[in-house]
GROMACS .gro file of N, CA, C and O in nm:
model
  416
    1UNK      N    1  -2.262  32.082  24.095
    1UNK     CA    2  -2.375  32.052  24.013
    1UNK      C    3  -2.481  31.978  24.090
    1UNK      O    4  -2.592  32.023  24.089
    2UNK      N    5  -2.440  31.876  24.157
    2UNK     CA    6  -2.538  31.794  24.236
    2UNK      C    7  -2.591  31.876  24.354
    2UNK      O    8  -2.708  31.874  24.379
    3UNK      N    9  -2.504  31.956  24.414
    3UNK     CA   10  -2.543  32.039  24.532
    3UNK      C   11  -2.646  32.147  24.475
    3UNK      O   12  -2.743  32.171  24.551
    4UNK      N   13  -2.627  32.192  24.370
    4UNK     CA   14  -2.728  32.292  24.314
    4UNK      C   15  -2.864  32.236  24.294
    4UNK      O   16  -2.973  32.302  24.315
    5UNK      N   17  -2.859  32.111  24.244
    5UNK     CA   18  -2.985  32.040  24.224
    5UNK      C   19  -3.061  32.012  24.343
    5UNK      O   20  -3.186  32.019  24.349
    6UNK      N   21  -2.977  31.972  24.446
    6UNK     CA   22  -3.045  31.940  24.578
    6UNK      C   23  -3.102  32.068  24.637
    6UNK      O   24  -3.216  32.068  24.692
    7UNK      N   25  -3.028  32.178  24.631
    7UNK     CA   26  -3.087  32.312  24.684
    7UNK      C   27  -3.206  32.345  24.612
    7UNK      O   28  -3.303  32.398  24.662
    8UNK      N   29  -3.209  32.332  24.476
    8UNK     CA   30  -3.333  32.365  24.398
    8UNK      C   31  -3.446  32.280  24.439
    8UNK      O   32  -3.559  32.327  24.452
    9UNK      N   33  -3.424  32.151  24.456
    9UNK     CA   34  -3.531  32.062  24.496
    9UNK      C   35  -3.580  32.093  24.634
    9UNK      O   36  -3.703  32.093  24.660
   10UNK      N   37  -3.488  32.125  24.724
   10UNK     CA   38  -3.542  32.168  24.859
   10UNK      C   39  -3.609  32.299  24.867
   10UNK      O   40  -3.707  32.316  24.934
   11UNK      N   41  -3.578  32.387  24.772
   11UNK     CA   42  -3.662  32.516  24.756
   11UNK      C   43  -3.803  32.485  24.707
   11UNK      O   44  -3.893  32.548  24.756
   12UNK      N   45  -3.813  32.404  24.610
   12UNK     CA   46  -3.941  32.362  24.556
   12UNK      C   47  -4.020  32.293  24.666
   12UNK      O   48  -4.143  32.323  24.684
   13UNK      N   49  -3.960  32.206  24.735
   13UNK     CA   50  -4.031  32.136  24.854
   13UNK      C   51  -4.078  32.233  24.958
   13UNK      O   52  -4.187  32.229  25.006
   14UNK      N   53  -3.996  32.326  24.997
   14UNK     CA   54  -4.025  32.428  25.095
   14UNK      C   55  -4.138  32.511  25.050
   14UNK      O   56  -4.228  32.538  25.122
   15UNK      N   57  -4.138  32.554  24.928
   15UNK     CA   58  -4.248  32.644  24.873
   15UNK      C   59  -4.381  32.560  24.872
   15UNK      O   60  -4.492  32.609  24.910
   16UNK      N   61  -4.372  32.441  24.837
   16UNK     CA   62  -4.492  32.348  24.829
   16UNK      C   63  -4.547  32.333  24.969
   16UNK      O   64  -4.672  32.336  24.992
   17UNK      N   65  -4.463  32.309  25.074
   17UNK     CA   66  -4.508  32.295  25.201
   17UNK      C   67  -4.569  32.422  25.264
   17UNK      O   68  -4.673  32.425  25.324
   18UNK      N   69  -4.516  32.533  25.238
   18UNK     CA   70  -4.575  32.659  25.267
   18UNK      C   71  -4.716  32.692  25.204
   18UNK      O   72  -4.794  32.745  25.270
   19UNK      N   73  -4.727  32.637  25.083
   19UNK     CA   74  -4.857  32.667  25.015
   19UNK      C   75  -4.966  32.569  25.045
   19UNK      O   76  -5.075  32.596  25.044
   20UNK      N   77  -4.927  32.451  25.107
   20UNK     CA   78  -5.022  32.339  25.141
   20UNK      C   79  -4.981  32.297  25.280
   20UNK      O   80  -4.888  32.222  25.291
   21UNK      N   81  -5.063  32.325  25.382
   21UNK     CA   82  -5.022  32.297  25.522
   21UNK      C   83  -5.023  32.148  25.544
   21UNK      O   84  -4.969  32.101  25.640
   22UNK      N   85  -5.105  32.071  25.473
   22UNK     CA   86  -5.123  31.931  25.501
   22UNK      C   87  -5.016  31.851  25.439
   22UNK      O   88  -4.998  31.728  25.467
   23UNK      N   89  -4.925  31.911  25.352
   23UNK     CA   90  -4.821  31.839  25.289
   23UNK      C   91  -4.711  31.795  25.396
   23UNK      O   92  -4.656  31.682  25.381
   24UNK      N   93  -4.678  31.882  25.486
   24UNK     CA   94  -4.571  31.855  25.584
   24UNK      C   95  -4.608  31.722  25.667
   24UNK      O   96  -4.522  31.641  25.682
   25UNK      N   97  -4.729  31.715  25.730
   25UNK     CA   98  -4.750  31.592  25.805
   25UNK      C   99  -4.754  31.469  25.720
   25UNK      O  100  -4.704  31.360  25.765
   26UNK      N  101  -4.797  31.474  25.593
   26UNK     CA  102  -4.802  31.362  25.506
   26UNK      C  103  -4.660  31.317  25.476
   26UNK      O  104  -4.619  31.202  25.480
   27UNK      N  105  -4.568  31.411  25.440
   27UNK     CA  106  -4.429  31.384  25.409
   27UNK      C  107  -4.364  31.325  25.538
   27UNK      O  108  -4.277  31.237  25.521
   28UNK      N  109  -4.389  31.379  25.657
   28UNK     CA  110  -4.334  31.330  25.784
   28UNK      C  111  -4.381  31.187  25.799
   28UNK      O  112  -4.293  31.099  25.848
   29UNK      N  113  -4.507  31.157  25.776
   29UNK     CA  114  -4.550  31.018  25.788
   29UNK      C  115  -4.469  30.922  25.693
   29UNK      O  116  -4.428  30.822  25.744
   30UNK      N  117  -4.466  30.957  25.564
   30UNK     CA  118  -4.383  30.877  25.473
   30UNK      C  119  -4.240  30.859  25.512
   30UNK      O  120  -4.178  30.750  25.496
   31UNK      N  121  -4.177  30.970  25.553
   31UNK     CA  122  -4.038  30.961  25.599
   31UNK      C  123  -4.022  30.869  25.729
   31UNK      O  124  -3.931  30.790  25.736
   32UNK      N  125  -4.126  30.872  25.814
   32UNK     CA  126  -4.126  30.781  25.930
   32UNK      C  127  -4.136  30.634  25.882
   32UNK      O  128  -4.069  30.549  25.934
   33UNK      N  129  -4.226  30.604  25.792
   33UNK     CA  130  -4.244  30.475  25.740
   33UNK      C  131  -4.110  30.424  25.677
   33UNK      O  132  -4.066  30.314  25.693
   34UNK      N  133  -4.052  30.507  25.601
   34UNK     CA  134  -3.922  30.474  25.529
   34UNK      C  135  -3.810  30.450  25.627
   34UNK      O  136  -3.734  30.352  25.626
   35UNK      N  137  -3.807  30.533  25.739
   35UNK     CA  138  -3.705  30.511  25.840
   35UNK      C  139  -3.725  30.390  25.920
   35UNK      O  140  -3.639  30.347  25.994
   36UNK      N  141  -3.840  30.338  25.921
   36UNK     CA  142  -3.880  30.213  25.991
   36UNK      C  143  -3.798  30.099  25.944
   36UNK      O  144  -3.794  29.992  26.000
   37UNK      N  145  -3.743  30.105  25.827
   37UNK     CA  146  -3.672  29.994  25.758
   37UNK      C  147  -3.519  30.003  25.775
   37UNK      O  148  -3.443  29.946  25.691
   38UNK      N  149  -3.482  30.090  25.868
   38UNK     CA  150  -3.337  30.100  25.902
   38UNK      C  151  -3.290  29.980  25.991
   38UNK      O  152  -3.376  29.920  26.061
   39UNK      N  153  -3.171  29.946  25.999
   39UNK     CA  154  -3.116  29.832  26.076
   39UNK      C  155  -3.146  29.848  26.221
   39UNK      O  156  -3.180  29.747  26.289
   40UNK      N  157  -3.155  29.966  26.270
   40UNK     CA  158  -3.175  29.991  26.407
   40UNK      C  159  -3.323  29.949  26.444
   40UNK      O  160  -3.349  29.884  26.550
   41UNK      N  161  -3.422  29.982  26.360
   41UNK     CA  162  -3.552  29.945  26.384
   41UNK      C  163  -3.586  29.798  26.343
   41UNK      O  164  -3.670  29.728  26.414
   42UNK      N  165  -3.518  29.744  26.243
   42UNK     CA  166  -3.553  29.613  26.207
   42UNK      C  167  -3.501  29.505  26.306
   42UNK      O  168  -3.564  29.406  26.310
   43UNK      N  169  -3.413  29.539  26.396
   43UNK     CA  170  -3.359  29.447  26.485
   43UNK      C  171  -3.471  29.426  26.602
   43UNK      O  172  -3.464  29.313  26.671
   44UNK      N  173  -3.557  29.520  26.614
   44UNK     CA  174  -3.671  29.497  26.718
   44UNK      C  175  -3.788  29.411  26.665
   44UNK      O  176  -3.873  29.367  26.747
   45UNK      N  177  -3.793  29.394  26.537
   45UNK     CA  178  -3.908  29.314  26.476
   45UNK      C  179  -3.920  29.178  26.533
   45UNK      O  180  -4.031  29.138  26.583
   46UNK      N  181  -3.814  29.103  26.531
   46UNK     CA  182  -3.830  28.960  26.595
   46UNK      C  183  -3.875  28.955  26.734
   46UNK      O  184  -3.957  28.872  26.778
   47UNK      N  185  -3.826  29.062  26.817
   47UNK     CA  186  -3.858  29.056  26.948
   47UNK      C  187  -4.008  29.093  26.973
   47UNK      O  188  -4.077  29.027  27.050
   48UNK      N  189  -4.057  29.190  26.903
   48UNK     CA  190  -4.190  29.228  26.907
   48UNK      C  191  -4.284  29.117  26.856
   48UNK      O  192  -4.388  29.075  26.921
   49UNK      N  193  -4.254  29.067  26.744
   49UNK     CA  194  -4.332  28.956  26.679
   49UNK      C  195  -4.337  28.835  26.785
   49UNK      O  196  -4.446  28.775  26.808
   50UNK      N  197  -4.227  28.798  26.834
   50UNK     CA  198  -4.212  28.684  26.932
   50UNK      C  199  -4.298  28.713  27.049
   50UNK      O  200  -4.377  28.626  27.098
   51UNK      N  201  -4.292  28.826  27.115
   51UNK     CA  202  -4.359  28.859  27.240
   51UNK      C  203  -4.511  28.876  27.205
   51UNK      O  204  -4.592  28.806  27.276
   52UNK      N  205  -4.546  28.963  27.115
   52UNK     CA  206  -4.686  28.984  27.091
   52UNK      C  207  -4.753  28.860  27.035
   52UNK      O  208  -4.865  28.823  27.064
   53UNK      N  209  -4.674  28.788  26.942
   53UNK     CA  210  -4.731  28.669  26.877
   53UNK      C  211  -4.754  28.559  26.978
   53UNK      O  212  -4.852  28.489  26.977
   54UNK      N  213  -4.667  28.545  27.078
   54UNK     CA  214  -4.679  28.449  27.187
   54UNK      C  215  -4.806  28.481  27.269
   54UNK      O  216  -4.875  28.387  27.307
   55UNK      N  217  -4.823  28.607  27.295
   55UNK     CA  218  -4.941  28.654  27.377
   55UNK      C  219  -5.069  28.636  27.290
   55UNK      O  220  -5.176  28.612  27.347
   56UNK      N  221  -5.054  28.672  27.160
   56UNK     CA  222  -5.172  28.663  27.077
   56UNK      C  223  -5.235  28.525  27.063
   56UNK      O  224  -5.360  28.508  27.029
   57UNK      N  225  -5.161  28.425  27.083
   57UNK     CA  226  -5.212  28.282  27.067
   57UNK      C  227  -5.311  28.266  27.188
   57UNK      O  228  -5.406  28.188  27.173
   58UNK      N  229  -5.285  28.327  27.305
   58UNK     CA  230  -5.374  28.310  27.418
   58UNK      C  231  -5.487  28.415  27.421
   58UNK      O  232  -5.597  28.379  27.451
   59UNK      N  233  -5.443  28.541  27.396
   59UNK     CA  234  -5.550  28.642  27.404
   59UNK      C  235  -5.518  28.759  27.300
   59UNK      O  236  -5.430  28.831  27.312
   60UNK      N  237  -5.603  28.760  27.198
   60UNK     CA  238  -5.577  28.856  27.092
   60UNK      C  239  -5.597  28.997  27.130
   60UNK      O  240  -5.533  29.091  27.078
   61UNK      N  241  -5.695  29.020  27.221
   61UNK     CA  242  -5.721  29.157  27.262
   61UNK      C  243  -5.598  29.215  27.335
   61UNK      O  244  -5.559  29.330  27.322
   62UNK      N  245  -5.537  29.139  27.429
   62UNK     CA  246  -5.404  29.174  27.495
   62UNK      C  247  -5.302  29.203  27.391
   62UNK      O  248  -5.219  29.295  27.404
   63UNK      N  249  -5.287  29.114  27.290
   63UNK     CA  250  -5.184  29.130  27.189
   63UNK      C  251  -5.207  29.265  27.115
   63UNK      O  252  -5.112  29.330  27.077
   64UNK      N  253  -5.324  29.291  27.080
   64UNK     CA  254  -5.356  29.416  27.015
   64UNK      C  255  -5.315  29.540  27.103
   64UNK      O  256  -5.244  29.629  27.051
   65UNK      N  257  -5.350  29.541  27.232
   65UNK     CA  258  -5.319  29.645  27.314
   65UNK      C  259  -5.164  29.657  27.341
   65UNK      O  260  -5.106  29.763  27.363
   66UNK      N  261  -5.097  29.542  27.341
   66UNK     CA  262  -4.949  29.546  27.349
   66UNK      C  263  -4.890  29.618  27.227
   66UNK      O  264  -4.795  29.684  27.230
   67UNK      N  265  -4.941  29.582  27.108
   67UNK     CA  266  -4.890  29.643  26.989
   67UNK      C  267  -4.920  29.794  26.982
   67UNK      O  268  -4.842  29.873  26.950
   68UNK      N  269  -5.043  29.838  27.028
   68UNK     CA  270  -5.076  29.984  27.039
   68UNK      C  271  -4.972  30.045  27.135
   68UNK      O  272  -4.928  30.153  27.107
   69UNK      N  273  -4.961  29.987  27.246
   69UNK     CA  274  -4.865  30.053  27.345
   69UNK      C  275  -4.728  30.059  27.291
   69UNK      O  276  -4.664  30.160  27.310
   70UNK      N  277  -4.676  29.959  27.227
   70UNK     CA  278  -4.550  29.958  27.168
   70UNK      C  279  -4.529  30.077  27.063
   70UNK      O  280  -4.434  30.156  27.063
   71UNK      N  281  -4.631  30.084  26.974
   71UNK     CA  282  -4.630  30.187  26.873
   71UNK      C  283  -4.630  30.328  26.929
   71UNK      O  284  -4.562  30.411  26.885
   72UNK      N  285  -4.721  30.348  27.030
   72UNK     CA  286  -4.732  30.481  27.088
   72UNK      C  287  -4.602  30.510  27.169
   72UNK      O  288  -4.556  30.622  27.165
   73UNK      N  289  -4.545  30.415  27.230
   73UNK     CA  290  -4.419  30.443  27.300
   73UNK      C  291  -4.305  30.477  27.204
   73UNK      O  292  -4.227  30.567  27.236
   74UNK      N  293  -4.293  30.416  27.093
   74UNK     CA  294  -4.196  30.441  26.988
   74UNK      C  295  -4.217  30.586  26.933
   74UNK      O  296  -4.128  30.663  26.914
   75UNK      N  297  -4.345  30.616  26.915
   75UNK     CA  298  -4.384  30.751  26.861
   75UNK      C  299  -4.344  30.863  26.962
   75UNK      O  300  -4.288  30.962  26.926
   76UNK      N  301  -4.380  30.847  27.090
   76UNK     CA  302  -4.349  30.939  27.184
   76UNK      C  303  -4.186  30.949  27.204
   76UNK      O  304  -4.141  31.063  27.211
   77UNK      N  305  -4.126  30.837  27.210
   77UNK     CA  306  -3.976  30.839  27.226
   77UNK      C  307  -3.915  30.916  27.117
   77UNK      O  308  -3.829  31.010  27.138
   78UNK      N  309  -3.950  30.890  26.984
   78UNK     CA  310  -3.887  30.958  26.870
   78UNK      C  311  -3.932  31.110  26.866
   78UNK      O  312  -3.843  31.192  26.818
   79UNK      N  313  -4.050  31.138  26.908
   79UNK     CA  314  -4.085  31.279  26.920
   79UNK      C  315  -4.004  31.352  27.013
   79UNK      O  316  -3.956  31.466  26.978
   80UNK      N  317  -3.983  31.301  27.128
   80UNK     CA  318  -3.906  31.369  27.226
   80UNK      C  319  -3.760  31.380  27.183
   80UNK      O  320  -3.704  31.493  27.204
   81UNK      N  321  -3.704  31.272  27.132
   81UNK     CA  322  -3.570  31.286  27.083
   81UNK      C  323  -3.550  31.387  26.972
   81UNK      O  324  -3.452  31.452  26.970
   82UNK      N  325  -3.643  31.381  26.886
   82UNK     CA  326  -3.641  31.480  26.776
   82UNK      C  327  -3.645  31.620  26.824
   82UNK      O  328  -3.585  31.713  26.767
   83UNK      N  329  -3.740  31.642  26.917
   83UNK     CA  330  -3.747  31.782  26.977
   83UNK      C  331  -3.623  31.813  27.039
   83UNK      O  332  -3.574  31.935  27.021
   84UNK      N  333  -3.564  31.744  27.118
   84UNK     CA  334  -3.434  31.772  27.183
   84UNK      C  335  -3.325  31.798  27.085
   84UNK      O  336  -3.251  31.893  27.094
   85UNK      N  337  -3.317  31.719  26.979
   85UNK     CA  338  -3.212  31.737  26.877
   85UNK      C  339  -3.238  31.871  26.802
   85UNK      O  340  -3.146  31.949  26.773
   86UNK      N  341  -3.359  31.907  26.778
   86UNK     CA  342  -3.394  32.039  26.710
   86UNK      C  343  -3.354  32.149  26.800
   86UNK      O  344  -3.295  32.247  26.751
   87UNK      N  345  -3.395  32.145  26.930
   87UNK     CA  346  -3.360  32.255  27.019
   87UNK      C  347  -3.209  32.265  27.034
   87UNK      O  348  -3.159  32.374  27.038
   88UNK      N  349  -3.129  32.146  27.052
   88UNK     CA  350  -2.989  32.156  27.057
   88UNK      C  351  -2.931  32.214  26.933
   88UNK      O  352  -2.827  32.287  26.931
   89UNK      N  353  -2.982  32.180  26.816
   89UNK     CA  354  -2.939  32.242  26.691
   89UNK      C  355  -2.951  32.384  26.683
   89UNK      O  356  -2.861  32.457  26.643
   90UNK      N  357  -3.067  32.439  26.727
   90UNK     CA  358  -3.090  32.584  26.726
   90UNK      C  359  -2.990  32.644  26.835
   90UNK      O  360  -2.942  32.758  26.804
   91UNK      N  361  -2.966  32.584  26.947
   91UNK     CA  362  -2.878  32.636  27.044
   91UNK      C  363  -2.736  32.645  26.982
   91UNK      O  364  -2.668  32.751  27.005
   92UNK      N  365  -2.689  32.536  26.921
   92UNK     CA  366  -2.552  32.530  26.871
   92UNK      C  367  -2.535  32.620  26.740
   92UNK      O  368  -2.423  32.669  26.710
   93UNK      N  369  -2.641  32.654  26.679
   93UNK     CA  370  -2.638  32.731  26.553
   93UNK      C  371  -2.583  32.869  26.581
   93UNK      O  372  -2.509  32.928  26.508
   94UNK      N  373  -2.631  32.929  26.693
   94UNK     CA  374  -2.603  33.065  26.726
   94UNK      C  375  -2.468  33.074  26.800
   94UNK      O  376  -2.416  33.183  26.838
   95UNK      N  377  -2.407  32.953  26.843
   95UNK     CA  378  -2.288  32.976  26.928
   95UNK      C  379  -2.155  32.978  26.852
   95UNK      O  380  -2.056  32.998  26.920
   96UNK      N  381  -2.153  32.969  26.727
   96UNK     CA  382  -2.034  32.987  26.659
   96UNK      C  383  -1.983  32.856  26.598
   96UNK      O  384  -2.021  32.747  26.638
   97UNK      N  385  -1.885  32.861  26.503
   97UNK     CA  386  -1.833  32.743  26.445
   97UNK      C  387  -1.728  32.661  26.527
   97UNK      O  388  -1.701  32.557  26.497
   98UNK      N  389  -1.689  32.717  26.640
   98UNK     CA  390  -1.588  32.646  26.724
   98UNK      C  391  -1.659  32.535  26.787
   98UNK      O  392  -1.588  32.438  26.824
   99UNK      N  393  -1.787  32.535  26.805
   99UNK     CA  394  -1.856  32.418  26.864
   99UNK      C  395  -1.837  32.300  26.777
   99UNK      O  396  -1.835  32.187  26.817
  100UNK      N  397  -1.853  32.315  26.645
  100UNK     CA  398  -1.845  32.210  26.550
  100UNK      C  399  -1.699  32.138  26.561
  100UNK      O  400  -1.692  32.018  26.558
  101UNK      N  401  -1.599  32.213  26.590
  101UNK     CA  402  -1.468  32.160  26.603
  101UNK      C  403  -1.457  32.082  26.732
  101UNK      O  404  -1.392  31.964  26.735
  102UNK      N  405  -1.514  32.134  26.837
  102UNK     CA  406  -1.505  32.064  26.966
  102UNK      C  407  -1.587  31.928  26.962
  102UNK      O  408  -1.537  31.823  27.000
  103UNK      N  409  -1.709  31.936  26.907
  103UNK     CA  410  -1.790  31.819  26.901
  103UNK      C  411  -1.743  31.720  26.801
  103UNK      O  412  -1.754  31.603  26.822
  104UNK      N  413  -1.679  31.763  26.699
  104UNK     CA  414  -1.621  31.687  26.603
  104UNK      C  415  -1.499  31.603  26.652
  104UNK      O  416  -1.487  31.491  26.630
   0.00000   0.00000   0.00000
């Protein structure tokens, strides 16, 4: 029952994205914002605030550029890792179900 509802919701979402090209980037942005509140990302917050905040007391322009560099670095890192995961998923998809047993 729940699985059918999820598939129906995903079909509606897929149709909506195909009809409106700007919906996919907006949804990706919101998903990224939501994923920023995971324990893995939250553990970096005190480090960034401490380092950038300490620098910001002396030079706000340098603190701003440190923040921009950090944000761009995180964006590039997650983009590269997501692309690699996607390519590996496509590679494993055509290789058969025995890969799932080996990797599991």
